[in-house]
Every structure is written in structure tokens, then in C-alpha cells.
XYZ file of C-alpha atoms in Angstrom:
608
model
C -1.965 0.754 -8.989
C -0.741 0.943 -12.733
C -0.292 3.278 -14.409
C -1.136 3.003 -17.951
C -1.069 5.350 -21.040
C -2.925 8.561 -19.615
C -1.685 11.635 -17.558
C -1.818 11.254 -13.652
C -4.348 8.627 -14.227
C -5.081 6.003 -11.609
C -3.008 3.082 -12.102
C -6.356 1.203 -13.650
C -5.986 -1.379 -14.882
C -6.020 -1.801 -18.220
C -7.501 -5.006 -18.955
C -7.626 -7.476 -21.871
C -5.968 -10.288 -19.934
C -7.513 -13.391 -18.702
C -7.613 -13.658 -15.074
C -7.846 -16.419 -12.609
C -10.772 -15.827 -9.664
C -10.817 -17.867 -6.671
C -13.857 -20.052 -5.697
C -12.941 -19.772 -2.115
C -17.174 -20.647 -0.691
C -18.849 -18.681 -2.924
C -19.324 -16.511 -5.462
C -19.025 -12.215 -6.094
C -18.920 -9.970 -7.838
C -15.349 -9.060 -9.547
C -14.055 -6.221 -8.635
C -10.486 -4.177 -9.466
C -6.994 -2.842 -7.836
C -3.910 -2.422 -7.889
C -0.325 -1.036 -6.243
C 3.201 0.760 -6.307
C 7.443 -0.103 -5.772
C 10.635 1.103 -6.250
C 14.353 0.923 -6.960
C 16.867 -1.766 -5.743
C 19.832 -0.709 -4.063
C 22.336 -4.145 -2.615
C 21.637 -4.441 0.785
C 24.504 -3.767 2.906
C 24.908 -5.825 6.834
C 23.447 -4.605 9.903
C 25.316 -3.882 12.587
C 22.841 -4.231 15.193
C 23.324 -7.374 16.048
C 25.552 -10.500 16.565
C 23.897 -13.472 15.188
C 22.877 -14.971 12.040
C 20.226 -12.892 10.005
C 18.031 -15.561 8.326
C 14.818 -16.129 10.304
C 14.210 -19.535 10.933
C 11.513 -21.004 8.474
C 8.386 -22.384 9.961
C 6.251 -24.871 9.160
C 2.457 -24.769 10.029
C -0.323 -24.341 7.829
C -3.197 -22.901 9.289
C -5.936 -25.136 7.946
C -7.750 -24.214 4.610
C -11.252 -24.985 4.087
C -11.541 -23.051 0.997
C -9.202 -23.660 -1.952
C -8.773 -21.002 -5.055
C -9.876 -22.242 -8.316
C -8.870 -20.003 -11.046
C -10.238 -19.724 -14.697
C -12.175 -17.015 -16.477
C -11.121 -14.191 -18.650
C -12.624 -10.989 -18.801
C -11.548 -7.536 -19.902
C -12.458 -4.201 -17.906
C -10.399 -1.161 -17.565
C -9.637 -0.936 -13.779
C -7.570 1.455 -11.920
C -4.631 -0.110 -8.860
C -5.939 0.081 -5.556
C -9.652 1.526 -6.081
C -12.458 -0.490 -4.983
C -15.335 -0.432 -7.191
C -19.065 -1.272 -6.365
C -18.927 -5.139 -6.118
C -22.442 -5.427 -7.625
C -21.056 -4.312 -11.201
C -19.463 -7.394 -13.543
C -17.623 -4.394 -14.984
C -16.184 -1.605 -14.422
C -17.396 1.545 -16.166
C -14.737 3.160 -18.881
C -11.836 5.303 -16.536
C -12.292 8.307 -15.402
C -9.665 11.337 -16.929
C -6.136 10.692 -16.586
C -4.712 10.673 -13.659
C -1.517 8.927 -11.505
C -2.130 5.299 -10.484
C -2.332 4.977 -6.811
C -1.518 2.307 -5.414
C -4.104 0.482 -3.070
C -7.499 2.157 -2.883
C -10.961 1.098 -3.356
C -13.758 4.120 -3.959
C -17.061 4.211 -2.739
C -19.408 1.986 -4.630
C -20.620 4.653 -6.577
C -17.940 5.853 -8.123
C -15.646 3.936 -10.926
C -12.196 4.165 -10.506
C -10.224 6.556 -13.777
C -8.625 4.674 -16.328
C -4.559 4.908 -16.233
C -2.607 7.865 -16.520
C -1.869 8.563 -19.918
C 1.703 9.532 -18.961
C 2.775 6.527 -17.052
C 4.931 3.877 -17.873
C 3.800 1.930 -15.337
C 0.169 0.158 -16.144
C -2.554 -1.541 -14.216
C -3.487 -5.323 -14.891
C -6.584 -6.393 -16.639
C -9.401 -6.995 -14.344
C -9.880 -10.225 -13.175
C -13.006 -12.283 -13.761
C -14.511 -15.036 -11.597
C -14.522 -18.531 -12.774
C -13.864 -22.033 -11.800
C -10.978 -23.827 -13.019
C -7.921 -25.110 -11.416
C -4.753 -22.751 -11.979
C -1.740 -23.738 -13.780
C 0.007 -26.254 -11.980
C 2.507 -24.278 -10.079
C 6.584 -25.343 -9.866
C 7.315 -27.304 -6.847
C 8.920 -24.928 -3.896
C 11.703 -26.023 -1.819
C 11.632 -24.448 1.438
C 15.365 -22.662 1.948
C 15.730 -23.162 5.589
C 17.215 -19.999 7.093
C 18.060 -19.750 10.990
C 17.717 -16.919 12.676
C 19.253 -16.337 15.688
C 18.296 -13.883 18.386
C 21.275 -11.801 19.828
C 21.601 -11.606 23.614
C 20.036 -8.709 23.436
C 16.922 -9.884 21.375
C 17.962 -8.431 18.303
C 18.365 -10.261 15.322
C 20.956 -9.399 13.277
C 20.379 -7.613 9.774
C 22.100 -8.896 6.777
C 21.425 -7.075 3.568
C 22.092 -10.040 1.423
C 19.630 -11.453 -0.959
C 17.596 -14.861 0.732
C 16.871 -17.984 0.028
C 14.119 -18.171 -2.186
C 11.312 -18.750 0.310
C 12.652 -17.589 3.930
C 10.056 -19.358 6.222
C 8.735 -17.547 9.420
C 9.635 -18.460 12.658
C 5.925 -19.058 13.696
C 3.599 -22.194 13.187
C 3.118 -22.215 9.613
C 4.840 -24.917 7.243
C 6.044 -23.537 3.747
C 6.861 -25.377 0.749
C 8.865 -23.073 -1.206
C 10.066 -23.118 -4.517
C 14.060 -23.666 -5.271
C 15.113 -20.074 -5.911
C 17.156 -19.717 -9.055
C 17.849 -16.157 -9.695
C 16.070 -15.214 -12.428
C 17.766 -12.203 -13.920
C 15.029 -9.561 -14.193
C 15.676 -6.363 -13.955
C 13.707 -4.029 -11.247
C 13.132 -0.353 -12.117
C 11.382 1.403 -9.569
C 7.764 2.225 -10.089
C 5.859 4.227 -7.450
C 2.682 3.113 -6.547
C -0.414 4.964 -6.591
C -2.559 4.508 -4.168
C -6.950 5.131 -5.351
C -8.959 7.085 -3.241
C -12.416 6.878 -3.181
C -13.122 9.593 -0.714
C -16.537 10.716 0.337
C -15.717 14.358 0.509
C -18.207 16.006 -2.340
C -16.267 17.839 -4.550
C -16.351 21.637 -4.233
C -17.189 24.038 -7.569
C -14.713 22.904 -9.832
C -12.982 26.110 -11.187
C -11.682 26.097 -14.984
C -8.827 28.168 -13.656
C -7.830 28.889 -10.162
C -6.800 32.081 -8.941
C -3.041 32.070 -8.163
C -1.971 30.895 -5.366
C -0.269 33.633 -3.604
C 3.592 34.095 -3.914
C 5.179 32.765 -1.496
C 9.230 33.679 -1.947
C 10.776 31.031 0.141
C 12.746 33.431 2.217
C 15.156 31.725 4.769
C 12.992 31.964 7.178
C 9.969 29.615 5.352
C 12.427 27.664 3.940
C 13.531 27.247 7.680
C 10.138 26.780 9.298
C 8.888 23.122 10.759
C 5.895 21.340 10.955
C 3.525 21.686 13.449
C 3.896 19.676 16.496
C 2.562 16.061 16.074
C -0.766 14.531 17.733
C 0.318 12.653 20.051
C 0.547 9.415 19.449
C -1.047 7.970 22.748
C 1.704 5.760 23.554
C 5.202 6.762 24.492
C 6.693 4.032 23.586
C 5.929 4.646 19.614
C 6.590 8.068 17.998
C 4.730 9.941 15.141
C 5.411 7.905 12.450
C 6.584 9.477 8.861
C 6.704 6.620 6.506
C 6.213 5.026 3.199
C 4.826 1.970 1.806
C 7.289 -0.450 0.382
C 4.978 -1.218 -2.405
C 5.080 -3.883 -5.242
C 7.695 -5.671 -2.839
C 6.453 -8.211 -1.169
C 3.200 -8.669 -3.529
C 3.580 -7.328 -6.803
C 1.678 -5.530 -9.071
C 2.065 -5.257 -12.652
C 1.641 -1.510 -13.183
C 4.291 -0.987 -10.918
C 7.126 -3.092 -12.844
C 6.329 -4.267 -16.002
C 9.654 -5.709 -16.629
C 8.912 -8.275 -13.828
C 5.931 -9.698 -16.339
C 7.903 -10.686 -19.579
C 7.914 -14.061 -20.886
C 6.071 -16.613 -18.925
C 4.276 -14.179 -16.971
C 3.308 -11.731 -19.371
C -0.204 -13.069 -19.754
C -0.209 -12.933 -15.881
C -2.321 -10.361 -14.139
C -2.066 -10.962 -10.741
C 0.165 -12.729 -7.914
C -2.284 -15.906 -8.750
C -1.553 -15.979 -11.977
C 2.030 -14.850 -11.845
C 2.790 -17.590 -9.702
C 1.150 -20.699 -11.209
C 3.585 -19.441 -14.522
C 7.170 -21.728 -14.477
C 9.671 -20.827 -13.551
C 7.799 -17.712 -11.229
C 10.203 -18.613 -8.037
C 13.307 -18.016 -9.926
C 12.026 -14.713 -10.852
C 10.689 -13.724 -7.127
C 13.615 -14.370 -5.477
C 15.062 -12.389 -8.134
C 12.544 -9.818 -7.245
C 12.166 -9.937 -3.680
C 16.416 -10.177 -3.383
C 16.778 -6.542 -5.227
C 13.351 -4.207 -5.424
C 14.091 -2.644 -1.735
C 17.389 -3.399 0.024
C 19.361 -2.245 3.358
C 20.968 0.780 0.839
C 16.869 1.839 0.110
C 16.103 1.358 3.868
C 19.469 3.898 4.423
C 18.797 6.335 2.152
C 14.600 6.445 3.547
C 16.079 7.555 6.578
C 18.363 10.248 4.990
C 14.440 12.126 3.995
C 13.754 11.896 7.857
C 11.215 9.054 7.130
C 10.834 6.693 10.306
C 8.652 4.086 9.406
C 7.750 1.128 6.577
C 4.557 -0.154 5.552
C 4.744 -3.088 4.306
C 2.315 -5.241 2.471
C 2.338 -8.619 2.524
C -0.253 -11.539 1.493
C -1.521 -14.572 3.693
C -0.042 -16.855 1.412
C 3.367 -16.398 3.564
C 2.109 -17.894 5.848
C -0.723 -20.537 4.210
C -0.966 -20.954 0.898
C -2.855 -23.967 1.293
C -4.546 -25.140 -2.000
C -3.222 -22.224 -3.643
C -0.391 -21.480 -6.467
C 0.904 -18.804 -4.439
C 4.650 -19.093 -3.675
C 5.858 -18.903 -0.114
C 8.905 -17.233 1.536
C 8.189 -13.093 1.337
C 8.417 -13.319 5.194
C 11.778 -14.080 5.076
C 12.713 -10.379 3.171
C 9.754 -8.715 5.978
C 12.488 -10.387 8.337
C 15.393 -8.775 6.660
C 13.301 -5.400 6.025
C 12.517 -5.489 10.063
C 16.275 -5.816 10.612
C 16.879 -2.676 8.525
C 14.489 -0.335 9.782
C 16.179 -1.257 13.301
C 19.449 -0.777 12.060
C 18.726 2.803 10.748
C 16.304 3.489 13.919
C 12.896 3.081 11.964
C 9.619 1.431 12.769
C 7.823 -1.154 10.824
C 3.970 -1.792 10.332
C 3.167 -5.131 8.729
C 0.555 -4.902 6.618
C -2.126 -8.090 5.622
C -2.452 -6.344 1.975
C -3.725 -9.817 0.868
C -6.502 -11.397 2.502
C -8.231 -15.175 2.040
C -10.532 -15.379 -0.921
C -9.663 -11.255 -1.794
C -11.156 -8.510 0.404
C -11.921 -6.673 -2.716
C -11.271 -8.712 -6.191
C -8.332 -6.349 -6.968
C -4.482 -7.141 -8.522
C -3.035 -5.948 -4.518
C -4.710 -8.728 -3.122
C -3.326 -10.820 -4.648
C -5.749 -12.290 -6.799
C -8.608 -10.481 -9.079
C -11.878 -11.185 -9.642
C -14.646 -12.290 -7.326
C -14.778 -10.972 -3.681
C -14.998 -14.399 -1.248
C -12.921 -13.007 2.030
C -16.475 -13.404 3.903
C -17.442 -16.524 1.956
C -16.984 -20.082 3.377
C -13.942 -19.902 5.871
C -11.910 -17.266 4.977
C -12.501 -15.134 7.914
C -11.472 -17.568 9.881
C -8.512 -18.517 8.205
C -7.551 -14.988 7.810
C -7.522 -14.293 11.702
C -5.325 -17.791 12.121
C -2.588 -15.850 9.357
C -3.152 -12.541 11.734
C -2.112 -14.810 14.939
C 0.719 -16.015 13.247
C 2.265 -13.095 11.888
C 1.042 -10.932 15.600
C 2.889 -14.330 18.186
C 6.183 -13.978 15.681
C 6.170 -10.150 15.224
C 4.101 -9.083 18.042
C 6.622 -10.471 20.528
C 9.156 -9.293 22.809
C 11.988 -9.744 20.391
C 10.275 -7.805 17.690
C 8.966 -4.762 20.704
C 11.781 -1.964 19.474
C 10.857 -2.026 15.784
C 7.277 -3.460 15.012
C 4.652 -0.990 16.337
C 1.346 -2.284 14.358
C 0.082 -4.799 12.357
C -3.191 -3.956 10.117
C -5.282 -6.703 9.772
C -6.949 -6.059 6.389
C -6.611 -3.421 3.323
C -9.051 -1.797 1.738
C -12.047 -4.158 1.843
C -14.828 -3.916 -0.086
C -18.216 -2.059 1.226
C -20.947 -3.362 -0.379
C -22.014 -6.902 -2.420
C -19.970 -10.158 -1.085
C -18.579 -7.563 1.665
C -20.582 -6.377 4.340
C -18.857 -3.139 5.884
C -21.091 -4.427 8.844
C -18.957 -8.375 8.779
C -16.046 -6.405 8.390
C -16.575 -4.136 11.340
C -17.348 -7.331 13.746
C -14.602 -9.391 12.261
C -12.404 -6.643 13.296
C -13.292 -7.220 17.303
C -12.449 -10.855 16.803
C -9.462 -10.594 15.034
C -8.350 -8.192 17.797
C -8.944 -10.208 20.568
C -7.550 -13.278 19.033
C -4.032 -11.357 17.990
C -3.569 -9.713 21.525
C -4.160 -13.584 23.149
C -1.055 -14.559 21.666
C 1.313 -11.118 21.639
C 3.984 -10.183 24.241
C 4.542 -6.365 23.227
C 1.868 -4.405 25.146
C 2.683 -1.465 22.881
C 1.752 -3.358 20.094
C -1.408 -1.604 17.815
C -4.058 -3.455 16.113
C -5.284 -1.648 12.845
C -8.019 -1.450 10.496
C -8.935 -0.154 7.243
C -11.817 1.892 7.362
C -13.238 0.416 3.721
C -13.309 4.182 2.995
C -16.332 4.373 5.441
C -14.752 7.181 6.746
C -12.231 6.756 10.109
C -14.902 7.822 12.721
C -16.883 4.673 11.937
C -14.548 2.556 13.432
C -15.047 4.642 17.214
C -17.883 2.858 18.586
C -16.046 -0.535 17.612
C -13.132 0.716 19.716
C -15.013 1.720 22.481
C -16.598 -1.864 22.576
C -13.318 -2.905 22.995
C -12.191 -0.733 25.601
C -8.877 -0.831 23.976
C -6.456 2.042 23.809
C -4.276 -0.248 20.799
C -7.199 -1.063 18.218
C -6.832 1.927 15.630
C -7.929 2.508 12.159
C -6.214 3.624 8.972
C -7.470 5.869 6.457
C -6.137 5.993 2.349
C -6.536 9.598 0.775
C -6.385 10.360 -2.436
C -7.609 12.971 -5.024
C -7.233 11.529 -8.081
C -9.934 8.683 -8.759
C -13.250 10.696 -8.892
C -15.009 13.006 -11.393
C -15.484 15.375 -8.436
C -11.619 15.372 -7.321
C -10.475 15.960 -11.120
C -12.668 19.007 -11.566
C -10.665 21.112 -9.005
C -8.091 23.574 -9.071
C -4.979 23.116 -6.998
C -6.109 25.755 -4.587
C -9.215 23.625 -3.717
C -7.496 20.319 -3.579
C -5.600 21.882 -0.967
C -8.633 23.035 0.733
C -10.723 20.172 0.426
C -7.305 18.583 2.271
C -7.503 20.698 5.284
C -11.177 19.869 5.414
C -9.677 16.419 6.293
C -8.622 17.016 9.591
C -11.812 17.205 11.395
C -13.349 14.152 11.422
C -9.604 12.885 11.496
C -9.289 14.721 14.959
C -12.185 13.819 16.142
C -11.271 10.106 15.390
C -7.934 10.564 17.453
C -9.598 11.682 20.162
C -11.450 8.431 20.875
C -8.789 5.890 19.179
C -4.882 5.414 17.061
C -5.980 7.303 13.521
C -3.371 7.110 10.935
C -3.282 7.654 7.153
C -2.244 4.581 5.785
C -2.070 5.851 2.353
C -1.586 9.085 0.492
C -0.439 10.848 -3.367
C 1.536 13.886 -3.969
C -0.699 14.026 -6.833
C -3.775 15.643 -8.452
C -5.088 15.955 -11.862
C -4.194 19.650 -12.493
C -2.015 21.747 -14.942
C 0.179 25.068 -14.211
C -0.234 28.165 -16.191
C 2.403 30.643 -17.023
C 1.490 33.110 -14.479
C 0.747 30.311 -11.401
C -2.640 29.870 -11.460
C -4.004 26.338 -11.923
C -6.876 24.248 -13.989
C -8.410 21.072 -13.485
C -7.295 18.529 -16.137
C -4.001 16.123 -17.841
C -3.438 18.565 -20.758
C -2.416 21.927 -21.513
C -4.073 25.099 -23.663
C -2.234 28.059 -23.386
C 1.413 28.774 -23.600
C 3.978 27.850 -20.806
C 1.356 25.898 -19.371
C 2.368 22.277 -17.831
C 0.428 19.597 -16.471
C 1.282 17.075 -13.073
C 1.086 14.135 -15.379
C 4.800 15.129 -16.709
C 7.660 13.396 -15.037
C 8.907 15.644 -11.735
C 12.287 15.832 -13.343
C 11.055 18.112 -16.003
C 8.730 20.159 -13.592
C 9.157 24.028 -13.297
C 9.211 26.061 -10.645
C 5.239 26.804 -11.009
C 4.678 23.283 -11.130
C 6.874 22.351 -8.101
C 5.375 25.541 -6.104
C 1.954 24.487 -6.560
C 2.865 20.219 -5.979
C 4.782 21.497 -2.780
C 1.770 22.791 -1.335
C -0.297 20.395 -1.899
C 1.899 17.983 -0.226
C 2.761 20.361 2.915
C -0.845 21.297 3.102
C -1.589 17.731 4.040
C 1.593 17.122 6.155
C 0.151 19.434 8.455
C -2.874 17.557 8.336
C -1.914 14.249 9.213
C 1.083 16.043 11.746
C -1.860 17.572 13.462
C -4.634 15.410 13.157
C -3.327 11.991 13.040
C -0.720 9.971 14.592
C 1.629 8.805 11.708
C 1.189 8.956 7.705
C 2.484 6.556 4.943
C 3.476 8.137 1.930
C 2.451 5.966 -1.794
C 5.268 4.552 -2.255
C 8.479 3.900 -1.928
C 9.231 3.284 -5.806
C 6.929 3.669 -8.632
C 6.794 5.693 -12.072
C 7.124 9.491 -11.332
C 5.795 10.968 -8.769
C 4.604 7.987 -7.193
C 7.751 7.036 -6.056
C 9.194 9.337 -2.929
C 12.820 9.310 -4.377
C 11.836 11.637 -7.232
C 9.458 13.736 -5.203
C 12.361 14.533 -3.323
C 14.612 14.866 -6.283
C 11.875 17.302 -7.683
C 12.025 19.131 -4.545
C 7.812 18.982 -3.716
C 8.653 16.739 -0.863
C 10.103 18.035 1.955
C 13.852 16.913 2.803
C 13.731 16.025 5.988
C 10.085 15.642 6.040
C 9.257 18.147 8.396
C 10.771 21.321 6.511
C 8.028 23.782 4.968
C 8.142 26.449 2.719
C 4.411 27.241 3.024
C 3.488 26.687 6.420
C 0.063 27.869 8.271
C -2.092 26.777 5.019
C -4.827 25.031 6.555
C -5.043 28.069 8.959
């Protein structure tokens, strides 16, 4: 999710760039995305345990049927992380400004915005599908790192920057690149993640009543959140996290200083990767965009868990340019988040052939996960990454493991395939995992969470949940509301989101501080990225030069759905980690519109 040059715009993807598309089995339709980061902080050692920190590379390759021809060019405006009807060659022009988002696909009839005028940060060109063979991609040494497992079954965290490709400690062979540090430098970007909810949008006010003052006495500054669903297991507690965005795959909107040079033609992992000299600059990357010192400070907000994306190509990148060795830093990340007591979900944000044709998968263009044999080589990644991480070893930090993100509904992607895939996937994960506890998650491909009930019910399993990405940023319908109702339409959310954790795990994998909507003088709000009275400000400004009407009515917002997802869910993961303003969580905080810890409110009870 870039962020281009338009006020809290989705991070479309502004696109002029040729792209490489993959010819996986088939062809579809191109389609668009994108995702968000952050800052780099030297990772410092973990105390938790004795032995050596580097996990011990592994070779296997599940087999490859399919292999990824790129070529093409094409130019569309598309916003990071929004799925757009798979039928259309190309997009329709963006929507009004608004903040990129970082992984989100919208419902088929709706076209993700263009970028947010006021972002640095800027979405890749769309890709477009064609056949011909990628740049030939630098050979990869594989750094062999051994990881040891302490006597207690902890491996011991190291915040030290890895050998180019770490390899996992699982059946998959990985040639890696030599990694030369290539000196780039990493400024955080947060990622914003596209929404493409199907809640109609309510009258859209020109101005919005106030909301009403609320003087933080002591004793709202004081008050918590509600008490948390429960999360049906008591061996994994409500989870407050973030998504370690632009990491592990990266995404140009999120760090453009990442794509100079070789790669600044580059619009996607594919592409960034067949470029020379591309290992050199991800180990560079990977070594310093989140560290132990991130990880540390996280914890400091009262945050408890990571999301963190990942491709398949850590695991097979069979017939691909992609460069292995990002499971080496999930290794190191898991090692943090047990040294500072946190959780980790690892997250399949990349998917054989592309779930959606969007930059976060890895590679834009056409749509060919259900094409040829990418399903099936995408459930032999899952029971890779679920025997390594869904083991014994890995039971006190790694709770779940989502097995897709945002896949597309409609044209190459049948929400239907997806929704049967799902059962197999399952059941071939849990035949290989040791940790009981361990949950199996979906995305619902914005289908809405309580279409994924019946499918758990077939089951009969209590650890098969879904995952839901909201955002209010990527429609016509969202950006026509005043603050008051984006808050409403919020607490509307937690029906069918209760109703869904009734049956099943619901969690929201994905969600924005942000909405397109300026502050007047005397509090009240209107829909839009630009202002027409006096003392007036818009959200599209950075946080650090917010006032205290614009902070007031972000802070509610963000509180409003806290209580949602604390009530309604069991765990949330904020958009993101880093990113350009407020779609990184270090200057929400800094702002002061995200709680510090977490659970603090100023403006509790708003949802009724």
C-alpha cells in the first residue's frame, strides 16, 4: 500500500512501470495491491536462551509444476492492498485521496482510490500479464546458519543482522544469493492496509455535528478497555498486535529508497529481485527495517503480538527470480517476540501464481493461484512453514499461521475454490503439527467473516478461524462520511463479528487509524483531503503537526474500534508497524491517537 501524491489516499499504485506477470497454468485478469513498514532499530541479543540463534537452513523444494514467466508492461493507477474486480484489464482512475493501506482487496465493484496526495510513500505501477522470462536473477549462495534448540526448546535470539538467505529448518532447499550489504537506507513507511468493505455507506454529511466534548478528566484518561472475547483457548491470549509490513516482502510505496538504481524500474518483489545486485540490497533490508530494539519498544505500547508476512518463495522459489532466506529474519523476529513475551502469527502474504495480481504478493499482474498447480504447491509451502513453526519448540510463541491474504473473489478466483482449498489446507497443516494450540486462519476475501462458519463447522474444528481487513478509506461510500459516522459505521462492525466468534477464532487481521476527513475550528468534521474554512485541518497532514481537534476526533475513531475488536473479536493487528504517517504505529503513538498502553481510553462506552 503506497502512498503516492494525494491526501490519506490509498497507497495505489501509481503506475507507469512495466511489470512482470507470471504464467503460472493460465491466464487472468491483472489485478492491483500493495503494503506498509517501518523504522530500523540494531537488534540487540536475547536472553532467552543458551544456544546459537541462526536457524538451521533447509533444503527441500516442494516441487513446482508451474514456473513464472514475466514480461508485459502496462500502466494503471492502483491502490496497496485493495483487490479490484479481476475481470477489468484496468483499473478505473483512484478514488479521492486517501492513506495507502497496506494489504486489502475491495469488492469487485468497487476500484480502489488513487494515492494519498500527502504521502511520501507511493504505490507501484500495476502489473500486467505477459509471457517472457524475467531478468536472469544473481546466483544465491545459501548462508548456512545453525540453530540450536536450548534445553529448554528455546532458541536463542540474537539481534544481529543474518546471513543473506537464512534457510528454514524444514524440508525445503534454498539457493540463496551471497549477501553483500548493500548500503540502503530504511526509513520507516507505514503501511496502509485497503478495505473493500461491504458495509453501504450511510448519508454522507458535508459537515458533521461535533462530536461531543469530551475533557479527558483523570478519570477517562484512566478508564480501560472492555474486557476481551475470549479467545477460546487458554493457552493464547487476546492478541494486540501489528503487522511488520514491507519486511519480509516489500513494497515500494512503503520505502522508496529501497528502489533506487537497479531496481527503480522494479515494481514488485519479481521484478525487484531478477535486478543485480537485489541480494546485496535485501540483506541490507531484511538486516535493519525491524530489529530486536523495534520488537522492544512494540512491547513498551502494550502490543503482544506480530503479523508477519511472508511469501512462498522462502520456502520454494522454484523456477522463479525470487530470492530466498526471509525465513531466517521470521526466525530471529520469533526469537524476539519471545524474548519480550509476545506472540507471533506467520502470515502466507504471498501465494503461488498471486492470490490477487497485487505488488504484496509478490508479483503483479495476472491472478493464477487456482491455475495449473499452485494450490497444491501452496498447501506443500503451508506444511512446511506449519511442521517447522507449528511444532513443539515453536508452542510458547507461534499461535497461528494464515494460510492465504486477501484473495481475489471473482474472475481467475473462485471465492467458492478458495473456501474448499481452505478445508484441505487445514487438514494437511494439522497432519504434520505438534502444538495442539496451534490456529489455522483464513482470509475471508472480504466476503464478510461469517462466510467462513459453515466451513468450520464442516471441520468440526475449534482451531480453523478467519481473519477480517477493515478499512474506511478505499470506497466512494467510506470517503463521503463524517468522522462521527465512520465511527458508527465501526460499531456496526461488531455484529456479524460476534456472531462469527461465536461459532469459530475471528480476528481482524488488518486495520487504519485513518479516514478521509478534515477538522473544523469548532470540532465538527467533513468528508474530504482538503480544507475550506479557517483553522480547518485535514487527516492527510502528518500526525506530528495535528491539533488537538484533529487528535480528538483520530482518537476516537481508533478507540471506537478497539472496543470493537476487544469485544467482538479475539485479537486485532494494527497497519503497520512502519510506514509514512499515520500508517506507521510509532507516530500514532507519538501523536497521541493511539492509546499508550493499548488498552487506555479517553472516550470509552462509544459504541454503546
Amino acid at each position: 500500500m503506497p502512498a503516492p501524491a494525494t491526501p490519506n489516499l490509498s497507497p495505489a499504485e501509481s503506475t507507469t512501470t512495466s511489470v512482470l506477470t507470471s504464467t503460472d497454468s493460465a491466464q487472468a485478469a491483472p489485478a492491483l495491491a500493495s503494503s506498509p513498514s517501518q523504522q530500523q532499530a540494531p537488534a540487540s541479543t536475547s536472553s532467552t536462551s543458551t544456544t546459537s540463534t541462526q536457524p538451521v537452513p533447509t533444503s527441500a523444494s516442494t516441487s513446482m509444476t508451474t514456473q513464472e514467466t514475466t514480461s508485459a508492461s502496462a500502466s494503471s493507477a492502483i491502490m496497496p492492498n485493495k483487490q479490484t474486480d479481476p475481470s477489468q484489464e484496468q483499473p478505473p482512475s483512484p478514488p479521492p485521496p486517501i492513506l495507502a493501506p497496506p494489504n486489502q482487496n475491495p469488492p469487485p465493484s468497487q476500484q480502489p482510490p488513487s494515492p494519498p496526495p500527502n504521502q511520501s510513500a507511493i504505490p507501484q505501477s500495476q502489473a500486467q500479464a505477459s509471457e517472457s522470462p524475467p531478468p536472469s536473477q544473481p546466483p544465491a549462495t545459501q548462508a548456512a546458519a545453525t540453530s540450536q534448540a536450548a534445553s529448554t526448546g528455546q532458541v536463542a535470539a540474537t539481534n544481529q543482522a543474518i546471513p543473506p538467505s537464512q534457510a528454514l529448518a524444514s524440508e525445503i532447499p534454498q539457493s540463496q544469493a551471497p549477501a553483500t550489504q548493500a548500503a540502503s537506507t530504511k526509513q520507516a513507511i507505514p503501511q496502509s492496509q485497503a478495505q473493500a468493505s461491504e458495509i453501504p455507506a450511510t448519508q454522507a454529511a458535508t459537515t458533521s455535528q461535533a462530536a461531543p466534548a469530551v475533557t479527558p478528566s483523570s478519570a477517562t484518561t484512566a478508564a480501560a478497555a472492555p474486557t476481551p472475547a475470549s479467545s477460546g483457548n487458554s493457552s493464547i491470549p487476546f492478541l494486540r498486535g501489528v503487522n511488520i509490513g514491507n519486511w519480509l516482502i516489500v513494497e515500494k510505496w512503503m520505502d522508496p529508497t529501497l528502489w533506487t538504481g537497479d531496481t527503480a524500474n522494479a515494481v514488485d518483489q519479481w521484478t525487484f529481485d531478477s535486478t543485480p545486485n537485489a541480494a546485496a540490497a535485501l540483506q541490507q533490508h531484511w538486516s535493519t527495517w525491524f530489529t530486536a530494539s523495534d520488537a522492544k519498544t512494540l512491547a513498551s505500547y502494550g502490543i503482544n503480538a506480530l503479523r508477519i508476512p511472508i511469501g512462498y518463495w522462502a520456502y520454494d522459489n522454484t523456477g522463479t527470480p525470487f530470492i530466498e532466506g526471509a525465513d531466517h529474519y521470521l526466525e530471529l523476529a520469533i526469537q524476539w517476540a519471545r524474548e519480550f513475551n509476545m506472540k507471533v502469527w506467520v502470515d502466507l502474504h504471498g501465494s503461488p501464481g498471486s492470490q490477487n495480481g497485487q505488488d504484496h504478493s509478490g508479483h503483479k499482474g495476472k491472478m493464477l493461484w487456482q491455475q495449473g498447480d499452485n494450490l497444491n504447491r501452496s498447501t506443500a509451502v503451508l506444511v512446511t512453514i506449519a511442521k517447522k513453526y507449528g511444532s513443539a519448540m515453536y508452542a510458547d510463541v507461534v499461535v497461528g499461521i494464515e494460510i492465504v491474504n486477501e484473495p481475489a473473489f471473482s474472475g481467475n478466483v473462485s471465492f467458492k475454490t478458495s473456501q474448499a482449498w481452505s478445508k484441505d489446507a487445514y487438514r494437511a497443516m494439522k497432519a504434520v503439527t505438534t502444538n495442539p494450540n496451534l490456529v489455522i486462519v483464513t482470509h475471508d476475501s472480504f466476503q464478510g467473516t461469517t462466510t467462513f462458519i459453515d466451513i468450520a463447522k464442516d471441520l468440526g474444528a475449534p482451531d480453523f478461524g478467519v481473519d477480517a481487513h477493515e478499512y474506511q478509506l478505499y470506497t466512494d461510500a467510506d470517503n463521503t462520511l463524517t468522522q462521527a459516522q465512520h465511527i458508527a459505521k465501526a460499531c456496526s462492525w461488531a455484529k456479524d463479528l460476534a456472531t462469527t466468534k461465536a461459532a469459530m477464532p475471528v480476528y481482524i487481521g488488518e486495520w487504519s487509524a485513518l479516514t478521509n476527513v478534515c477538522v473544523n475550528a469548532d470540532g465538527s468534521t467533513t468528508p474530504g483531503t482538503s480544507c475550506a474554512s479557517s483553522g480547518c485541518q485535514c487527516v492527510t497532514a502528518e500526525p506530528k503537526t495535528w491539533n488537538a481537534k484533529t487528535v480528538e476526533q483520530v482518537r476516537r475513531y481508533v478507540e471506537a474500534q478497539l472496543d470493537v475488536w476487544e469485544t467482538s473479536t479475539m485479537g486485532w493487528f494494527l497497519w503497520g508497524f512502519g510506514g509514512p504517517g499515520g500508517w506507521g504505529i510509532g507516530n500514532l503513538v507519538e501523536a497521541g491517537v493511539m492509546p499508550s498502553p493499548v488498552t487506555e481510553r479517553k472516550y470509552p462506552g462509544q459504541c454503546g
